[in-house]
Amino acid sequence: MAGNSVDIFGRVNNVGSGSAVASSTRLRIDIGNNGSWDVLPANQPTGALISGGSEVETWSSVWTMTAGTHGYDICADTPAN
């Protein structure tokens, strides 16, 4: 509902055959759904993951909802910011 604060969760999965080293996971929000990333909260640290392992990353109160259609992108293995 518009005006409410948003928490966003994303599960990072290691789908490779080997272990993955610790990295960083990025969240971007496109408020106008027009290809422009308007909200860029700090990256979340992602621990080392064994093959088949997963971890949930959380961004708390990262945005206050507005009416309309919005896009978002969560990407693991990003450089730390």
mmCIF file with all atom_site columns, N, CA, C and O in Angstrom, residues 45-66:
data_model
loop_
_atom_site.group_PDB
_atom_site.id
_atom_site.type_symbol
_atom_site.label_atom_id
_atom_site.label_alt_id
_atom_site.label_comp_id
_atom_site.label_asym_id
_atom_site.label_entity_id
_atom_site.label_seq_id
_atom_site.pdbx_PDB_ins_code
_atom_site.Cartn_x
_atom_site.Cartn_y
_atom_site.Cartn_z
_atom_site.occupancy
_atom_site.B_iso_or_equiv
_atom_site.pdbx_formal_charge
_atom_site.auth_seq_id
_atom_site.auth_comp_id
_atom_site.auth_asym_id
_atom_site.auth_atom_id
_atom_site.pdbx_PDB_model_num
ATOM 1  N N  . PRO A 1 45 ? 26.520 -8.160  2.241  1.00 0.00 ? 45 PRO A N  1
ATOM 2  C CA . PRO A 1 45 ? 27.570 -9.166  2.146  1.00 0.00 ? 45 PRO A CA 1
ATOM 3  C C  . PRO A 1 45 ? 26.946 -10.549 2.029  1.00 0.00 ? 45 PRO A C  1
ATOM 4  O O  . PRO A 1 45 ? 25.954 -10.854 2.688  1.00 0.00 ? 45 PRO A O  1
ATOM 5  N N  . THR A 1 46 ? 27.505 -11.357 1.166  1.00 0.00 ? 46 THR A N  1
ATOM 6  C CA . THR A 1 46 ? 27.029 -12.720 0.954  1.00 0.00 ? 46 THR A CA 1
ATOM 7  C C  . THR A 1 46 ? 28.164 -13.663 1.305  1.00 0.00 ? 46 THR A C  1
ATOM 8  O O  . THR A 1 46 ? 29.267 -13.521 0.784  1.00 0.00 ? 46 THR A O  1
ATOM 9  N N  . GLY A 1 47 ? 27.903 -14.588 2.189  1.00 0.00 ? 47 GLY A N  1
ATOM 10 C CA . GLY A 1 47 ? 28.933 -15.517 2.641  1.00 0.00 ? 47 GLY A CA 1
ATOM 11 C C  . GLY A 1 47 ? 29.314 -16.529 1.576  1.00 0.00 ? 47 GLY A C  1
ATOM 12 O O  . GLY A 1 47 ? 28.657 -16.662 0.548  1.00 0.00 ? 47 GLY A O  1
ATOM 13 N N  . ALA A 1 48 ? 30.408 -17.242 1.830  1.00 0.00 ? 48 ALA A N  1
ATOM 14 C CA . ALA A 1 48 ? 30.819 -18.336 0.948  1.00 0.00 ? 48 ALA A CA 1
ATOM 15 C C  . ALA A 1 48 ? 29.717 -19.398 0.959  1.00 0.00 ? 48 ALA A C  1
ATOM 16 O O  . ALA A 1 48 ? 29.110 -19.664 1.994  1.00 0.00 ? 48 ALA A O  1
ATOM 17 N N  . LEU A 1 49 ? 29.442 -19.969 -0.208 1.00 0.00 ? 49 LEU A N  1
ATOM 18 C CA . LEU A 1 49 ? 28.374 -20.966 -0.323 1.00 0.00 ? 49 LEU A CA 1
ATOM 19 C C  . LEU A 1 49 ? 28.903 -22.238 -0.969 1.00 0.00 ? 49 LEU A C  1
ATOM 20 O O  . LEU A 1 49 ? 29.560 -22.183 -2.016 1.00 0.00 ? 49 LEU A O  1
ATOM 21 N N  . ILE A 1 50 ? 28.606 -23.374 -0.364 1.00 0.00 ? 50 ILE A N  1
ATOM 22 C CA . ILE A 1 50 ? 28.958 -24.639 -0.985 1.00 0.00 ? 50 ILE A CA 1
ATOM 23 C C  . ILE A 1 50 ? 28.034 -24.870 -2.175 1.00 0.00 ? 50 ILE A C  1
ATOM 24 O O  . ILE A 1 50 ? 26.997 -24.212 -2.304 1.00 0.00 ? 50 ILE A O  1
ATOM 25 N N  . SER A 1 51 ? 28.390 -25.798 -3.033 1.00 0.00 ? 51 SER A N  1
ATOM 26 C CA . SER A 1 51 ? 27.531 -26.138 -4.169 1.00 0.00 ? 51 SER A CA 1
ATOM 27 C C  . SER A 1 51 ? 26.146 -26.523 -3.648 1.00 0.00 ? 51 SER A C  1
ATOM 28 O O  . SER A 1 51 ? 26.016 -27.343 -2.739 1.00 0.00 ? 51 SER A O  1
ATOM 29 N N  . GLY A 1 52 ? 25.105 -25.880 -4.183 1.00 0.00 ? 52 GLY A N  1
ATOM 30 C CA . GLY A 1 52 ? 23.735 -26.131 -3.746 1.00 0.00 ? 52 GLY A CA 1
ATOM 31 C C  . GLY A 1 52 ? 23.326 -25.317 -2.533 1.00 0.00 ? 52 GLY A C  1
ATOM 32 O O  . GLY A 1 52 ? 22.175 -25.351 -2.131 1.00 0.00 ? 52 GLY A O  1
ATOM 33 N N  . GLY A 1 53 ? 24.262 -24.564 -1.950 1.00 0.00 ? 53 GLY A N  1
ATOM 34 C CA . GLY A 1 53 ? 23.965 -23.762 -0.769 1.00 0.00 ? 53 GLY A CA 1
ATOM 35 C C  . GLY A 1 53 ? 23.225 -22.482 -1.125 1.00 0.00 ? 53 GLY A C  1
ATOM 36 O O  . GLY A 1 53 ? 23.234 -22.028 -2.273 1.00 0.00 ? 53 GLY A O  1
ATOM 37 N N  . SER A 1 54 ? 22.589 -21.876 -0.139 1.00 0.00 ? 54 SER A N  1
ATOM 38 C CA . SER A 1 54 ? 21.874 -20.621 -0.374 1.00 0.00 ? 54 SER A CA 1
ATOM 39 C C  . SER A 1 54 ? 21.912 -19.760 0.880  1.00 0.00 ? 54 SER A C  1
ATOM 40 O O  . SER A 1 54 ? 22.208 -20.234 1.974  1.00 0.00 ? 54 SER A O  1
ATOM 41 N N  . GLU A 1 55 ? 21.598 -18.486 0.685  1.00 0.00 ? 55 GLU A N  1
ATOM 42 C CA . GLU A 1 55 ? 21.581 -17.512 1.774  1.00 0.00 ? 55 GLU A CA 1
ATOM 43 C C  . GLU A 1 55 ? 20.554 -16.442 1.411  1.00 0.00 ? 55 GLU A C  1
ATOM 44 O O  . GLU A 1 55 ? 20.457 -16.051 0.258  1.00 0.00 ? 55 GLU A O  1
ATOM 45 N N  . VAL A 1 56 ? 19.811 -15.970 2.390  1.00 0.00 ? 56 VAL A N  1
ATOM 46 C CA . VAL A 1 56 ? 18.829 -14.912 2.158  1.00 0.00 ? 56 VAL A CA 1
ATOM 47 C C  . VAL A 1 56 ? 19.444 -13.574 2.544  1.00 0.00 ? 56 VAL A C  1
ATOM 48 O O  . VAL A 1 56 ? 19.988 -13.426 3.638  1.00 0.00 ? 56 VAL A O  1
ATOM 49 N N  . GLU A 1 57 ? 19.375 -12.614 1.627  1.00 0.00 ? 57 GLU A N  1
ATOM 50 C CA . GLU A 1 57 ? 19.835 -11.247 1.892  1.00 0.00 ? 57 GLU A CA 1
ATOM 51 C C  . GLU A 1 57 ? 18.610 -10.383 2.148  1.00 0.00 ? 57 GLU A C  1
ATOM 52 O O  . GLU A 1 57 ? 17.572 -10.556 1.505  1.00 0.00 ? 57 GLU A O  1
ATOM 53 N N  . THR A 1 58 ? 18.729 -9.426  3.067  1.00 0.00 ? 58 THR A N  1
ATOM 54 C CA . THR A 1 58 ? 17.604 -8.596  3.482  1.00 0.00 ? 58 THR A CA 1
ATOM 55 C C  . THR A 1 58 ? 17.973 -7.123  3.426  1.00 0.00 ? 58 THR A C  1
ATOM 56 O O  . THR A 1 58 ? 19.017 -6.733  3.924  1.00 0.00 ? 58 THR A O  1
ATOM 57 N N  . TRP A 1 59 ? 17.108 -6.338  2.817  1.00 0.00 ? 59 TRP A N  1
ATOM 58 C CA . TRP A 1 59 ? 17.206 -4.883  2.838  1.00 0.00 ? 59 TRP A CA 1
ATOM 59 C C  . TRP A 1 59 ? 15.957 -4.401  3.570  1.00 0.00 ? 59 TRP A C  1
ATOM 60 O O  . TRP A 1 59 ? 14.842 -4.551  3.075  1.00 0.00 ? 59 TRP A O  1
ATOM 61 N N  . SER A 1 60 ? 16.142 -3.805  4.743  1.00 0.00 ? 60 SER A N  1
ATOM 62 C CA . SER A 1 60 ? 15.018 -3.363  5.579  1.00 0.00 ? 60 SER A CA 1
ATOM 63 C C  . SER A 1 60 ? 14.706 -1.890  5.339  1.00 0.00 ? 60 SER A C  1
ATOM 64 O O  . SER A 1 60 ? 15.622 -1.066  5.268  1.00 0.00 ? 60 SER A O  1
ATOM 65 N N  . SER A 1 61 ? 13.424 -1.596  5.187  1.00 0.00 ? 61 SER A N  1
ATOM 66 C CA . SER A 1 61 ? 12.942 -0.214  5.028  1.00 0.00 ? 61 SER A CA 1
ATOM 67 C C  . SER A 1 61 ? 13.720 0.548   3.963  1.00 0.00 ? 61 SER A C  1
ATOM 68 O O  . SER A 1 61 ? 14.174 1.666   4.178  1.00 0.00 ? 61 SER A O  1
ATOM 69 N N  . VAL A 1 62 ? 13.876 -0.075  2.784  1.00 0.00 ? 62 VAL A N  1
ATOM 70 C CA . VAL A 1 62 ? 14.701 0.534   1.721  1.00 0.00 ? 62 VAL A CA 1
ATOM 71 C C  . VAL A 1 62 ? 13.945 1.531   0.865  1.00 0.00 ? 62 VAL A C  1
ATOM 72 O O  . VAL A 1 62 ? 14.560 2.292   0.120  1.00 0.00 ? 62 VAL A O  1
ATOM 73 N N  . TRP A 1 63 ? 12.618 1.539   0.953  1.00 0.00 ? 63 TRP A N  1
ATOM 74 C CA . TRP A 1 63 ? 11.843 2.402   0.071  1.00 0.00 ? 63 TRP A CA 1
ATOM 75 C C  . TRP A 1 63 ? 10.451 2.552   0.645  1.00 0.00 ? 63 TRP A C  1
ATOM 76 O O  . TRP A 1 63 ? 9.924  1.656   1.292  1.00 0.00 ? 63 TRP A O  1
ATOM 77 N N  . THR A 1 64 ? 9.832  3.697   0.403  1.00 0.00 ? 64 THR A N  1
ATOM 78 C CA . THR A 1 64 ? 8.440  3.919   0.782  1.00 0.00 ? 64 THR A CA 1
ATOM 79 C C  . THR A 1 64 ? 7.592  3.777   -0.472 1.00 0.00 ? 64 THR A C  1
ATOM 80 O O  . THR A 1 64 ? 7.828  4.472   -1.469 1.00 0.00 ? 64 THR A O  1
ATOM 81 N N  . MET A 1 65 ? 6.636  2.866   -0.434 1.00 0.00 ? 65 MET A N  1
ATOM 82 C CA . MET A 1 65 ? 5.842  2.537   -1.620 1.00 0.00 ? 65 MET A CA 1
ATOM 83 C C  . MET A 1 65 ? 5.073  3.730   -2.160 1.00 0.00 ? 65 MET A C  1
ATOM 84 O O  . MET A 1 65 ? 4.605  4.579   -1.396 1.00 0.00 ? 65 MET A O  1
ATOM 85 N N  . THR A 1 66 ? 4.986  3.749   -3.489 1.00 0.00 ? 66 THR A N  1
ATOM 86 C CA . THR A 1 66 ? 4.152  4.705   -4.206 1.00 0.00 ? 66 THR A CA 1
ATOM 87 C C  . THR A 1 66 ? 3.262  3.907   -5.156 1.00 0.00 ? 66 THR A C  1
ATOM 88 O O  . THR A 1 66 ? 3.565  2.769   -5.501 1.00 0.00 ? 66 THR A O  1
#
